[in-house]
């Protein structure tokens, strides 16, 4: 069975990923491969709660990712994963769609594998 650090190490091998962290829905950091994880965990917790509130108000059932762009060309992408959130830092110069697609592909295997009993 893979550990959280193994999982993050795998995410970090995706082309265009410059770091990642796994945060509980209350903002508690489980593991990280990024500098300044507390700054990211606060943003992830606040934004995820707001996204859930918007979903409930508007009648949507889920979100696959939230994305933020920085002026330096970096991006932060947030992916829900059960009661956790995966934050992925995108390196400058990489297509947003490609990074999101590859992370979602990996997460589809994680989610599918976790439902088997």
Short mmCIF file of C-alpha atoms in Angstrom, two decimals:
data_model
loop_
_atom_site.label_atom_id
_atom_site.label_comp_id
_atom_site.label_asym_id
_atom_site.label_seq_id
_atom_site.Cartn_x
_atom_site.Cartn_y
_atom_site.Cartn_z
CA UNK A 1 0.00 0.00 0.00
CA UNK A 2 1.39 3.38 -0.99
CA UNK A 3 1.92 6.05 1.61
CA UNK A 4 0.87 9.69 1.34
CA UNK A 5 4.49 10.66 0.63
CA UNK A 6 4.67 8.03 -2.14
CA UNK A 7 1.49 9.44 -3.64
CA UNK A 8 2.82 12.99 -3.56
CA UNK A 9 6.11 11.83 -5.05
CA UNK A 10 4.12 10.30 -7.92
CA UNK A 11 2.13 13.52 -8.44
CA UNK A 12 5.38 15.46 -8.42
CA UNK A 13 6.70 13.40 -11.38
CA UNK A 14 3.95 14.75 -13.66
CA UNK A 15 5.43 17.07 -16.27
CA UNK A 16 4.77 20.68 -15.33
CA UNK A 17 4.23 20.02 -11.61
CA UNK A 18 6.53 22.05 -9.40
CA UNK A 19 5.32 20.81 -6.03
CA UNK A 20 2.24 19.49 -4.29
CA UNK A 21 0.60 19.04 -0.93
CA UNK A 22 -2.25 17.05 0.57
CA UNK A 23 -4.51 18.95 2.94
CA UNK A 24 -7.40 17.76 5.08
CA UNK A 25 -10.69 19.62 4.61
CA UNK A 26 -9.95 21.62 7.79
CA UNK A 27 -6.63 22.90 6.37
CA UNK A 28 -4.38 20.47 8.28
CA UNK A 29 -1.36 19.54 6.15
CA UNK A 30 -0.87 15.78 5.83
CA UNK A 31 2.25 15.94 3.67
CA UNK A 32 3.90 18.32 1.25
CA UNK A 33 6.58 18.69 -1.38
CA UNK A 34 6.46 22.49 -1.60
CA UNK A 35 8.02 25.49 0.11
CA UNK A 36 5.65 27.47 2.36
CA UNK A 37 2.96 24.81 2.70
CA UNK A 38 0.99 26.76 5.35
CA UNK A 39 0.26 29.57 2.87
CA UNK A 40 -1.10 27.08 0.36
CA UNK A 41 -3.07 25.03 2.90
CA UNK A 42 -4.98 28.09 4.11
CA UNK A 43 -5.89 29.06 0.55
CA UNK A 44 -6.91 25.49 -0.28
CA UNK A 45 -9.16 25.14 2.79
CA UNK A 46 -10.88 28.51 2.31
CA UNK A 47 -11.41 28.13 -1.45
CA UNK A 48 -12.64 24.55 -1.18
CA UNK A 49 -15.24 25.50 1.43
CA UNK A 50 -16.42 28.38 -0.74
CA UNK A 51 -16.61 26.10 -3.80
CA UNK A 52 -18.72 23.62 -1.85
CA UNK A 53 -21.05 26.42 -0.72
CA UNK A 54 -21.44 27.61 -4.32
CA UNK A 55 -22.15 24.05 -5.46
CA UNK A 56 -24.84 23.56 -2.82
CA UNK A 57 -26.47 26.91 -3.56
CA UNK A 58 -26.49 26.45 -7.33
CA UNK A 59 -27.35 22.75 -7.34
CA UNK A 60 -24.12 21.42 -8.82
CA UNK A 61 -22.95 18.06 -7.52
CA UNK A 62 -19.13 18.34 -7.52
CA UNK A 63 -16.08 20.16 -8.80
CA UNK A 64 -13.11 18.45 -10.41
CA UNK A 65 -10.60 21.24 -9.83
CA UNK A 66 -10.14 24.89 -8.94
CA UNK A 67 -7.37 26.86 -10.60
CA UNK A 68 -5.53 30.06 -9.73
CA UNK A 69 -2.95 31.83 -11.87
CA UNK A 70 -0.07 33.91 -10.55
CA UNK A 71 1.60 36.77 -12.37
CA UNK A 72 4.86 34.78 -12.57
CA UNK A 73 3.17 32.23 -14.84
CA UNK A 74 2.76 29.69 -12.05
CA UNK A 75 -0.58 28.22 -11.13
CA UNK A 76 -2.21 26.53 -8.16
CA UNK A 77 -4.71 23.79 -8.87
CA UNK A 78 -6.90 22.24 -6.18
CA UNK A 79 -8.38 18.76 -6.61
CA UNK A 80 -10.88 17.16 -4.22
CA UNK A 81 -9.97 13.66 -3.07
CA UNK A 82 -12.58 12.32 -0.62
CA UNK A 83 -12.21 14.42 2.57
CA UNK A 84 -8.84 15.75 1.40
CA UNK A 85 -7.63 18.27 -1.15
CA UNK A 86 -4.60 17.92 -3.36
CA UNK A 87 -2.87 21.20 -4.13
CA UNK A 88 -0.64 21.17 -7.19
CA UNK A 89 1.78 23.96 -8.09
CA UNK A 90 2.14 24.34 -11.84
CA UNK A 91 5.53 25.39 -13.18
CA UNK A 92 5.61 28.45 -15.47
CA UNK A 93 5.39 27.72 -19.17
CA UNK A 94 3.38 24.51 -19.01
CA UNK A 95 -0.14 24.35 -20.45
CA UNK A 96 -2.77 24.49 -17.71
CA UNK A 97 -5.02 21.99 -19.46
CA UNK A 98 -2.23 19.42 -19.75
CA UNK A 99 -1.31 19.58 -16.05
CA UNK A 100 -4.96 19.38 -14.94
CA UNK A 101 -5.66 16.51 -17.34
CA UNK A 102 -2.68 14.47 -16.16
CA UNK A 103 -3.47 15.00 -12.47
CA UNK A 104 -7.13 14.11 -13.03
CA UNK A 105 -6.01 10.96 -14.87
CA UNK A 106 -3.89 9.91 -11.89
CA UNK A 107 -6.69 10.73 -9.44
CA UNK A 108 -9.18 8.66 -11.44
CA UNK A 109 -6.99 5.62 -10.73
CA UNK A 110 -6.69 6.51 -7.05
CA UNK A 111 -10.46 7.00 -6.69
CA UNK A 112 -11.27 3.83 -8.63
CA UNK A 113 -8.80 1.80 -6.58
CA UNK A 114 -10.13 3.10 -3.27
CA UNK A 115 -13.69 1.98 -4.02
CA UNK A 116 -12.75 -1.70 -4.43
CA UNK A 117 -13.27 -3.86 -1.36
#
